[in-house]
Coordinates of C-alpha atoms and ligand atoms in Angstrom, one line a residue:
M16 CA 29.1 4.7 -20.7
S17 CA 30.3 1.7 -22.7
R18 CA 33.0 1.4 -25.3
A19 CA 31.3 2.0 -28.7
A20 CA 32.3 0.2 -31.9
V21 CA 32.6 2.6 -34.9
T22 CA 33.6 1.9 -38.5
V23 CA 36.0 4.6 -39.8
A24 CA 37.0 5.4 -43.3
Y25 CA 39.8 7.9 -44.0
G26 CA 38.7 8.6 -47.5
D27 CA 40.6 10.5 -50.2
G28 CA 42.2 13.9 -50.8
I29 CA 42.1 15.8 -47.5
G30 CA 40.2 12.9 -45.9
P31 CA 43.1 11.2 -44.1
E32 CA 44.4 14.5 -42.6
I33 CA 41.0 15.7 -41.3
M34 CA 40.2 12.3 -40.0
G35 CA 43.5 12.0 -38.2
A36 CA 43.0 15.4 -36.5
T37 CA 39.4 14.6 -35.7
L38 CA 40.2 11.2 -34.1
E39 CA 43.0 12.9 -32.0
M40 CA 40.5 15.5 -30.7
L41 CA 37.9 12.8 -29.9
A42 CA 40.5 10.7 -28.0
A43 CA 41.8 13.7 -26.0
A44 CA 38.2 14.6 -25.1
G45 CA 37.7 11.1 -23.7
A46 CA 35.6 9.5 -26.4
D47 CA 35.3 5.8 -25.6
L48 CA 35.5 4.3 -29.1
D49 CA 36.6 1.0 -30.5
L50 CA 37.5 1.9 -34.1
E51 CA 37.5 -0.5 -37.1
T52 CA 39.1 1.0 -40.3
I53 CA 37.7 0.2 -43.8
E54 CA 38.9 1.3 -47.2
I55 CA 36.5 3.2 -49.4
G56 CA 36.7 5.5 -52.4
R57 CA 39.2 6.2 -55.2
S58 CA 41.6 3.2 -54.6
V59 CA 38.6 0.8 -54.4
Y60 CA 37.0 2.3 -57.5
L61 CA 40.3 2.0 -59.4
R62 CA 40.7 -1.6 -58.4
G63 CA 37.6 -2.2 -60.6
N64 CA 34.9 -2.1 -58.0
S65 CA 32.3 0.4 -59.4
S66 CA 30.6 0.9 -56.0
G67 CA 33.8 2.2 -54.2
I68 CA 33.4 -0.2 -51.3
E69 CA 34.6 -3.8 -50.8
P70 CA 32.3 -6.6 -49.6
G71 CA 34.3 -7.0 -46.4
A72 CA 33.6 -3.4 -45.5
W73 CA 29.9 -4.1 -45.3
E74 CA 30.6 -6.7 -42.6
S75 CA 32.3 -4.1 -40.4
L76 CA 29.3 -1.7 -41.0
R77 CA 26.9 -4.5 -40.1
R78 CA 28.7 -5.2 -36.9
T79 CA 29.3 -1.6 -35.7
K80 CA 26.2 0.0 -37.2
V81 CA 27.9 3.4 -36.9
F82 CA 30.1 4.9 -39.7
L83 CA 32.4 7.9 -39.4
K84 CA 33.3 8.7 -43.0
A85 CA 35.8 11.2 -44.5
P86 CA 35.1 12.5 -48.0
I87 CA 36.1 10.5 -51.0
T88 CA 37.0 11.3 -54.6
T89 CA 34.7 9.9 -57.2
P90 CA 36.8 9.3 -60.3
Q91 CA 35.3 11.0 -63.4
G92 CA 33.6 8.9 -66.1
G93 CA 33.8 5.1 -66.1
G94 CA 30.3 4.3 -64.7
Y95 CA 31.3 4.7 -61.1
K96 CA 28.4 4.8 -58.7
S97 CA 28.0 7.4 -55.9
L98 CA 29.3 5.7 -52.8
N99 CA 27.2 8.0 -50.6
V100 CA 24.0 7.0 -52.4
T101 CA 24.9 3.3 -52.2
V102 CA 25.7 3.4 -48.4
R103 CA 22.5 5.5 -47.7
K104 CA 20.3 3.1 -49.6
A105 CA 21.9 -0.1 -48.4
L106 CA 21.8 0.9 -44.8
G107 CA 18.4 2.5 -45.0
L108 CA 19.6 5.9 -43.8
Y109 CA 16.4 7.8 -44.5
A110 CA 17.1 11.0 -42.6
N111 CA 19.8 13.5 -43.5
I112 CA 20.3 16.0 -40.7
R113 CA 22.4 19.1 -41.3
P114 CA 22.7 21.7 -38.5
C115 CA 23.8 25.0 -39.9
V116 CA 25.0 27.7 -37.6
S117 CA 26.7 31.1 -38.1
Y118 CA 29.6 32.1 -35.9
V119 CA 29.5 35.9 -36.2
P120 CA 31.6 37.9 -35.5
F121 CA 34.3 35.2 -35.5
V122 CA 33.5 33.8 -38.9
E123 CA 32.1 36.0 -41.6
S124 CA 28.5 35.5 -42.4
K125 CA 25.7 37.7 -43.8
Q126 CA 23.3 36.1 -41.4
P127 CA 24.3 36.5 -37.7
G128 CA 22.1 34.4 -35.5
L129 CA 21.5 31.7 -38.1
D130 CA 20.8 28.4 -36.3
V131 CA 18.8 26.1 -38.5
V132 CA 18.6 22.3 -38.7
I133 CA 17.6 20.9 -42.1
V134 CA 16.0 17.4 -41.9
R135 CA 16.0 16.1 -45.4
E136 CA 14.3 12.9 -46.6
N137 CA 17.1 10.8 -48.0
E138 CA 15.8 8.0 -50.1
E139 CA 12.6 8.9 -52.0
D140 CA 11.3 11.6 -54.3
L141 CA 13.2 12.1 -57.6
Y142 CA 16.2 10.2 -56.1
G143 CA 14.8 6.8 -56.9
G144 CA 16.6 7.5 -60.2
I145 CA 13.8 5.9 -62.1
E146 CA 14.1 7.6 -65.5
H147 CA 13.0 6.7 -69.0
R148 CA 13.3 8.2 -72.4
Q149 CA 9.8 7.7 -73.7
S150 CA 10.2 9.0 -77.3
V151 CA 12.7 10.7 -79.5
D152 CA 11.9 14.0 -77.9
S153 CA 10.7 13.3 -74.3
F154 CA 12.4 12.2 -71.1
Q155 CA 10.9 11.5 -67.7
C156 CA 12.0 11.0 -64.1
L157 CA 9.5 9.5 -61.6
K158 CA 8.9 11.2 -58.3
I159 CA 7.9 8.5 -55.9
M160 CA 7.0 9.3 -52.4
T161 CA 5.5 6.7 -50.0
R162 CA 3.5 7.1 -46.8
P163 CA 5.8 5.0 -44.6
G164 CA 8.8 6.9 -46.0
T165 CA 7.2 10.3 -45.3
E166 CA 5.8 9.4 -41.9
R167 CA 9.2 8.3 -40.6
I168 CA 11.0 11.5 -41.8
I169 CA 8.3 13.8 -40.4
R170 CA 8.2 11.9 -37.1
Y171 CA 12.0 11.9 -36.9
A172 CA 12.0 15.8 -37.4
F173 CA 9.5 16.2 -34.5
E174 CA 11.4 13.7 -32.3
Y175 CA 14.6 15.6 -33.1
A176 CA 13.0 18.9 -32.2
R177 CA 11.7 17.4 -28.9
S178 CA 15.1 15.9 -28.0
Y179 CA 17.1 19.0 -28.8
K180 CA 14.5 21.4 -27.3
R181 CA 13.9 23.1 -30.6
K182 CA 10.8 25.2 -30.7
K183 CA 9.5 25.0 -34.2
V184 CA 9.3 22.6 -37.1
T185 CA 8.6 24.0 -40.6
C186 CA 7.7 21.9 -43.6
F187 CA 8.3 23.0 -47.2
T188 CA 6.5 21.4 -50.2
K189 CA 5.1 22.4 -53.6
D190 CA 1.7 20.9 -52.9
N191 CA -0.1 23.7 -54.9
I192 CA 1.3 22.0 -58.0
M193 CA 2.1 18.4 -56.9
K194 CA -1.1 17.7 -55.0
L195 CA -0.7 14.0 -54.6
T196 CA 3.0 13.5 -53.8
D197 CA 3.9 16.8 -52.0
G198 CA 0.2 17.0 -50.9
M199 CA 0.7 13.7 -49.0
F200 CA 3.9 15.0 -47.4
H201 CA 2.1 18.1 -46.2
K202 CA -0.9 16.1 -44.9
V203 CA 1.3 13.7 -43.0
F204 CA 3.1 16.7 -41.5
E205 CA -0.2 18.0 -40.2
E206 CA -1.4 14.6 -39.0
I207 CA 1.9 13.8 -37.1
G208 CA 2.4 17.4 -36.0
A209 CA -0.9 17.1 -34.0
E210 CA 0.9 14.5 -31.8
Y211 CA 3.5 17.2 -30.8
P212 CA 1.4 20.1 -29.6
E213 CA 4.2 21.7 -27.6
I214 CA 6.2 22.3 -30.8
E215 CA 5.2 25.2 -33.1
Q216 CA 4.6 24.1 -36.6
E217 CA 4.1 25.7 -40.0
H218 CA 4.1 24.9 -43.7
W219 CA 5.5 27.0 -46.6
I220 CA 5.3 26.6 -50.3
V221 CA 9.0 25.8 -51.0
D222 CA 9.7 28.6 -53.4
I223 CA 8.7 31.5 -51.1
G224 CA 9.8 29.5 -48.1
A225 CA 13.3 29.1 -49.6
A226 CA 13.4 32.8 -50.3
K227 CA 12.4 33.6 -46.7
L228 CA 14.9 31.1 -45.4
A229 CA 17.7 32.7 -47.3
D230 CA 16.6 36.2 -46.3
T231 CA 15.5 35.7 -42.7
P232 CA 16.9 32.4 -41.4
Q233 CA 16.3 33.6 -37.9
A234 CA 12.6 32.9 -38.5
F235 CA 13.3 29.1 -38.8
D236 CA 14.4 26.4 -36.4
V237 CA 14.0 22.8 -37.7
V238 CA 13.0 22.5 -41.4
V239 CA 11.7 19.1 -42.7
V240 CA 11.7 18.7 -46.5
P241 CA 11.4 16.1 -49.3
N242 CA 14.7 14.9 -50.8
L243 CA 15.3 17.3 -53.7
Y244 CA 14.3 20.5 -52.0
G245 CA 16.4 19.4 -49.0
D246 CA 19.5 18.8 -51.2
I247 CA 19.3 22.3 -52.6
L248 CA 18.2 24.1 -49.4
S249 CA 20.8 22.5 -47.1
D250 CA 23.6 23.8 -49.3
V251 CA 22.1 27.2 -49.5
V252 CA 21.7 27.4 -45.7
A253 CA 25.2 26.1 -45.0
Q254 CA 26.6 28.7 -47.5
I255 CA 24.7 31.6 -46.0
A256 CA 25.8 30.6 -42.6
G257 CA 29.2 31.4 -44.1
S258 CA 30.7 28.1 -43.4
V259 CA 30.3 25.2 -45.9
G260 CA 33.6 24.0 -44.6
L261 CA 32.3 23.9 -41.0
A262 CA 29.1 21.9 -41.3
G263 CA 28.8 18.3 -40.4
S264 CA 25.9 16.0 -41.1
S265 CA 24.3 12.8 -39.9
N266 CA 22.5 10.2 -41.9
I267 CA 20.2 8.2 -39.7
G268 CA 18.2 5.1 -40.2
A269 CA 16.3 2.7 -38.0
R270 CA 19.4 0.6 -37.3
Y271 CA 22.4 2.3 -38.8
A272 CA 23.9 5.8 -38.8
M273 CA 26.6 7.5 -40.8
F274 CA 28.4 10.8 -40.0
E275 CA 30.4 13.0 -42.3
A276 CA 31.4 16.6 -43.2
I277 CA 29.3 18.1 -46.0
H278 CA 32.3 19.1 -48.1
G279 CA 34.2 16.9 -50.6
S280 CA 37.8 15.6 -50.7
A281 CA 39.3 18.9 -52.0
P282 CA 42.1 17.1 -53.8
R283 CA 44.0 20.3 -54.6
R284 CA 44.4 20.8 -50.8
A285 CA 45.5 17.3 -50.0
G286 CA 48.8 16.5 -48.3
Q287 CA 49.5 20.1 -47.3
N288 CA 48.2 20.2 -43.7
V289 CA 45.9 23.1 -44.6
A290 CA 42.4 21.6 -44.6
N291 CA 39.9 22.5 -41.9
P292 CA 38.8 19.4 -39.9
S293 CA 35.8 21.3 -38.4
G294 CA 33.1 19.8 -40.6
L295 CA 34.2 16.2 -39.8
L296 CA 34.6 17.1 -36.1
L297 CA 31.1 18.5 -35.9
A298 CA 29.8 15.4 -37.6
A299 CA 31.7 13.4 -35.0
V300 CA 30.0 15.4 -32.2
Q301 CA 26.7 14.3 -33.7
M302 CA 28.0 10.7 -33.6
L303 CA 29.0 11.0 -29.9
L304 CA 25.4 12.1 -29.2
H305 CA 24.1 9.2 -31.1
L306 CA 26.3 6.9 -29.1
G307 CA 25.1 8.4 -25.8
Q308 CA 28.5 10.0 -25.1
R309 CA 26.9 13.3 -24.5
E310 CA 29.3 14.7 -22.0
V311 CA 32.3 14.1 -24.4
A312 CA 30.3 15.6 -27.2
E313 CA 29.6 18.8 -25.2
R314 CA 33.2 19.0 -24.0
V315 CA 34.8 18.8 -27.5
H316 CA 32.1 21.0 -29.1
N317 CA 32.7 23.7 -26.5
A318 CA 36.5 23.5 -26.9
W319 CA 36.0 23.9 -30.7
L320 CA 33.7 26.9 -30.2
R321 CA 36.3 28.5 -27.9
T322 CA 39.0 27.9 -30.5
I323 CA 37.0 29.5 -33.2
E324 CA 36.3 32.5 -30.8
E325 CA 40.0 32.8 -30.1
G326 CA 40.6 33.5 -33.8
I327 CA 42.7 30.3 -34.4
H328 CA 41.6 29.6 -37.9
T329 CA 42.5 27.5 -40.9
Y330 CA 43.0 29.3 -44.2
D331 CA 39.4 28.9 -45.4
I332 CA 37.9 31.0 -42.6
F333 CA 41.0 33.1 -41.9
R334 CA 40.4 36.8 -42.4
E335 CA 42.9 39.6 -41.5
G336 CA 41.4 41.7 -38.7
N337 CA 38.9 39.0 -37.7
S338 CA 41.3 36.0 -37.1
R339 CA 44.3 36.0 -34.9
R340 CA 46.4 33.0 -36.0
K341 CA 46.4 31.0 -39.3
V342 CA 47.0 27.4 -38.5
G343 CA 47.2 24.0 -40.3
T344 CA 45.0 21.0 -39.8
K345 CA 47.2 19.4 -37.0
E346 CA 47.7 22.7 -35.2
F347 CA 44.0 23.5 -35.3
G348 CA 43.3 20.1 -33.7
Q349 CA 46.0 20.8 -31.0
A350 CA 44.4 24.2 -30.2
V351 CA 41.0 22.5 -29.7
I352 CA 42.7 19.9 -27.5
A353 CA 44.3 22.7 -25.4
N354 CA 40.9 24.2 -25.0
L355 CA 39.2 21.0 -23.7
G356 CA 37.3 21.9 -20.5
K357 CA 36.7 25.5 -21.5
I358 CA 33.5 27.0 -22.9
P359 CA 33.1 29.9 -25.3
G360 CA 32.7 33.4 -23.9
T361 CA 30.5 35.0 -26.6
L362 CA 29.1 32.2 -28.7
Q363 CA 26.3 30.1 -27.3
P364 CA 27.9 27.1 -25.4
A365 CA 26.8 23.6 -26.5
R366 CA 24.4 22.1 -23.9
Y367 CA 23.2 18.7 -24.7
G368 CA 21.2 17.8 -21.7
L369 CA 23.2 14.9 -20.4
D370 CA 20.3 12.6 -19.4
R371 CA 18.2 13.4 -22.5
P372 CA 17.4 10.5 -24.8
N373 CA 18.3 10.5 -28.5
P374 CA 15.5 11.1 -31.0
R375 CA 13.9 7.8 -31.8
S376 CA 14.4 6.6 -35.4
D377 CA 12.5 3.3 -35.6
F378 CA 8.8 3.8 -35.9
P379 CA 6.0 1.3 -36.6
Y380 CA 3.9 1.9 -39.6
H381 CA 0.2 1.2 -39.8
R382 CA -1.2 1.0 -43.3
P383 CA -4.4 3.0 -43.6
D384 CA -7.4 0.9 -44.3
E385 CA -8.7 2.4 -47.5
V386 CA -10.9 0.9 -50.3
K387 CA -9.0 1.0 -53.6
A388 CA -11.1 0.8 -56.8
L389 CA -9.9 0.6 -60.4
V390 CA -11.8 3.2 -62.5
G391 CA -9.7 3.8 -65.6
V392 CA -6.4 4.0 -67.4
D393 CA -4.0 6.6 -68.9
I394 CA -2.5 5.1 -72.0
F395 CA 0.5 7.1 -73.3
V396 CA 0.8 6.9 -77.1
E397 CA 3.2 8.2 -79.8
F398 CA 1.2 9.8 -82.6
T399 CA 2.5 12.2 -85.2
R400 CA -0.8 13.2 -86.9
S401 CA -3.5 15.6 -85.5
V402 CA -5.0 15.3 -82.0
E403 CA -8.5 15.0 -83.6
E404 CA -7.4 12.0 -85.7
L405 CA -6.0 10.4 -82.6
A406 CA -9.2 11.0 -80.7
S407 CA -11.4 9.6 -83.4
A408 CA -9.2 6.5 -83.9
L409 CA -9.2 5.8 -80.1
R410 CA -13.0 6.3 -79.8
V411 CA -13.5 3.8 -82.6
T412 CA -11.0 1.5 -81.0
A413 CA -12.7 1.6 -77.6
E414 CA -16.2 1.5 -78.9
R415 CA -17.3 -1.9 -77.7
G416 CA -15.1 -2.1 -74.5
A417 CA -15.8 -1.3 -70.9
L418 CA -13.8 1.9 -71.1
A419 CA -14.5 5.2 -72.9
L420 CA -12.1 7.9 -74.0
E421 CA -12.5 10.9 -71.7
S422 CA -9.6 13.3 -72.6
I423 CA -6.2 13.6 -74.2
A424 CA -3.4 15.7 -72.7
N425 CA 0.2 16.5 -73.8
R426 CA 2.8 17.2 -71.1
G427 CA 0.0 17.5 -68.6
M428 CA -1.9 20.1 -70.7
S429 CA -5.4 19.2 -72.0
V430 CA -5.5 19.1 -75.8
W431 CA -8.8 17.2 -76.4
P432 CA -11.7 17.8 -76.1
F433 CA -10.6 21.1 -74.6
G434 CA -7.4 22.7 -75.9
L435 CA -5.8 25.7 -77.5
G436 CA -4.0 25.4 -80.8
E437 CA -0.9 27.1 -79.2
T438 CA 0.1 24.2 -76.9
L439 CA 3.4 22.6 -77.9
L440 CA 2.8 19.0 -78.8
A441 CA 5.9 16.9 -77.9
G442 CA 6.4 13.4 -76.6
P443 CA 3.6 10.9 -76.0
F444 CA -0.1 11.9 -75.7
Q445 CA -1.7 10.9 -72.4
C446 CA -5.1 9.3 -73.4
R447 CA -7.4 9.0 -70.4
F448 CA -10.1 6.3 -70.4
F449 CA -12.7 5.9 -67.7
A450 CA -15.0 2.9 -67.0
R451 CA -18.3 3.5 -68.7
N452 CA -20.0 2.2 -65.5
R453 CA -17.8 3.1 -62.5
S454 CA -20.1 1.5 -59.9
A455 CA -19.9 -1.9 -61.6
G456 CA -16.2 -2.2 -60.9
L457 CA -13.6 -2.4 -63.6
P458 CA -11.6 -5.7 -64.0
H459 CA -7.9 -5.5 -65.0
R460 CA -8.9 -7.6 -68.0
A461 CA -10.7 -4.6 -69.5
I462 CA -7.4 -2.7 -69.6
V463 CA -5.6 -5.6 -71.3
D464 CA -8.4 -5.8 -73.9
L465 CA -8.2 -2.0 -74.5
L466 CA -4.5 -2.2 -75.0
G467 CA -5.0 -5.1 -77.4
S468 CA -7.4 -3.0 -79.5
V469 CA -5.1 0.1 -79.4
E470 CA -2.3 -2.2 -80.7
A471 CA -4.6 -3.7 -83.3
A472 CA -5.4 -0.1 -84.5
G473 CA -1.7 0.5 -85.2
I474 CA -1.3 3.1 -82.5
E475 CA 1.9 2.8 -80.6
F476 CA 1.6 2.9 -76.8
T477 CA 4.6 3.7 -74.7
K478 CA 3.3 3.2 -71.2
T479 CA 0.1 2.9 -69.0
E480 CA -0.8 4.3 -65.6
L481 CA -3.9 2.7 -63.9
L482 CA -6.4 5.1 -62.4
Y483 CA -7.6 4.3 -58.9
T484 CA -9.8 5.9 -56.3
F485 CA -9.2 5.5 -52.6
N486 CA -12.3 5.7 -50.4
G487 CA -13.8 7.4 -53.5
A488 CA -11.1 10.1 -53.8
E489 CA -9.3 10.2 -57.1
G490 CA -5.7 9.0 -56.9
F491 CA -4.6 10.8 -60.0
S492 CA -4.1 14.4 -61.2
R493 CA -6.3 16.2 -63.7
S494 CA -4.6 17.8 -66.6
Q495 CA -4.3 21.6 -66.9
G496 CA -7.3 23.2 -68.6
A497 CA -9.4 20.0 -68.3
Ligands
NAD4 P1 35.0 20.0 -52.3 O1 34.1 20.3 -51.2 O2 35.9 18.8 -52.1 O3 36.0 21.3 -52.5 C1 35.6 22.6 -52.9 C2 36.6 23.6 -52.4 O4 36.3 23.9 -51.1 C3 38.1 23.1 -52.3 O5 38.8 23.3 -53.4 C4 38.6 23.8 -51.1 O6 39.1 25.1 -51.5 C5 37.4 24.1 -50.2 N1 37.3 23.1 -49.1 C6 36.4 22.0 -49.0 N2 36.6 21.4 -47.9 C7 37.5 22.1 -47.2 C8 38.1 21.9 -45.9 N3 37.8 20.9 -45.1 N4 39.1 22.8 -45.6 C9 39.5 23.8 -46.4 N5 39.0 24.0 -47.6 C10 38.0 23.1 -48.0 O7 34.2 19.9 -53.7 P2 34.7 19.5 -55.1 O8 36.1 20.1 -55.4 O9 33.6 19.8 -56.0 O10 34.8 17.9 -55.1 C11 36.1 17.2 -54.9 C12 35.8 15.7 -54.8 O11 35.0 15.4 -53.7 C13 35.0 15.1 -56.0 O12 35.6 13.9 -56.4 C14 33.6 14.9 -55.4 O13 33.0 13.9 -56.1 C15 33.9 14.6 -54.0 N6 32.8 14.8 -53.0 C16 32.7 13.9 -52.0 C17 31.8 14.1 -51.1 C18 31.7 13.0 -50.0 O14 32.4 12.1 -50.0 N7 30.7 13.1 -49.1 C19 30.9 15.2 -51.1 C20 31.1 16.2 -52.1 C21 32.1 15.9 -53.0

């Protein structure tokens, strides 16, 4: 075991107290860490740095590649950017891992036996934050999912399951509606799943899957999800475990990793020695595993489980009858230290398999060899008169070009040539043009010419999306009712 360099940030609010207690528990357990402290959060924001982190701090992160982070307070208003999102994106932390466990009967939970790990994709999906206001009355947010981004999160979920001897990986998507984006996620899950035949695997549509997860979490083990579903589901699962204050998380990339509690800086509890350091400690346990200090991870985790079992609880999980002694942050840390070397009597002890390798996180990507062909264009236009007027104006406009008007939709619903008068018309119309002769191949110039004619006809276009096929399969959705 070699001394591991770790960048530490004490954060804001309860951050310094829970970090202090956590580092004491780690040191007493024998963690071999070389700590570098950086400043992040409120004080940095208020010095006028809108990212909440100083340039010098990045140098420490680049050097250590491992970040143990306490929660920070994001000041309200003022254009401050989320530090978490900045760090995640800058360091390429594509996987967010959140183990959720219930500790019944020692900590109240409606779900005894809950033991689920949520593996959430951390960079793509609607979190690209690519939004546009297209017209007075319409707004859009682009959901972008890539094949390399999806492959690596799915592969990481299977590697995680293999490394931690988990039996099943479940994937949630909404691919009955989003057939291209979520459809690709589901397809990649099946493709990569085939390489892990020893692991049980299943897919659920996210709505009913989430209901089942809240109702019968015992039916799940590792759950891999796109970003937004994962954001929501991981809080739901942590909450029904009965212990949002107890959960830690890791953010893993190919070269960097960040570990933190899932809760915030709880400013109202700051400076009173009452906060529960468990979320940060369990995040630190994941960090020790990442660093290969598995024996220390196991020792401190078992001492923590034993302390929870003994009913030595901070105020947030203290319940008369259930708990034995209400303690502060420091005293809780000392109780864990006193229990080092012991294992829990009722709860499942932590067993990390001391010679087991960590899950891999750096995977090569091989771009599929597909033939891409341009076949048409969707032109989005603002138009306040009738759909029939728009259709006839566009047909005249396109008359002599290489593209012909095929359909018009509004908010994804077909309104021409098929449509019902009841459909709400709001925001731009999506006017779909296909090449008159698909087999001849469509040059980009034809699209530019068509846009020129639309502009010359006085019709205002707001955006375009090119329509491609890949090995002959359509790379675009069809509107409802078309
Ligand atoms: P919060 O999680 O900080 O606190 C909500 C409540 O939960 C607290 O009032 C407290 O009663 C309880 N609580 C949370 N952690 C606890 C602990 N360790 N021990 C005991 N009780 C605990 O959420 P919030 O009040 O919505 O946010 C406060 C600040 O934290 C905001 O500025 C927010 O932006 C920030 N935040 C930061 C992170 C992060 O740095 N990762 C995450 C979430 C929120």
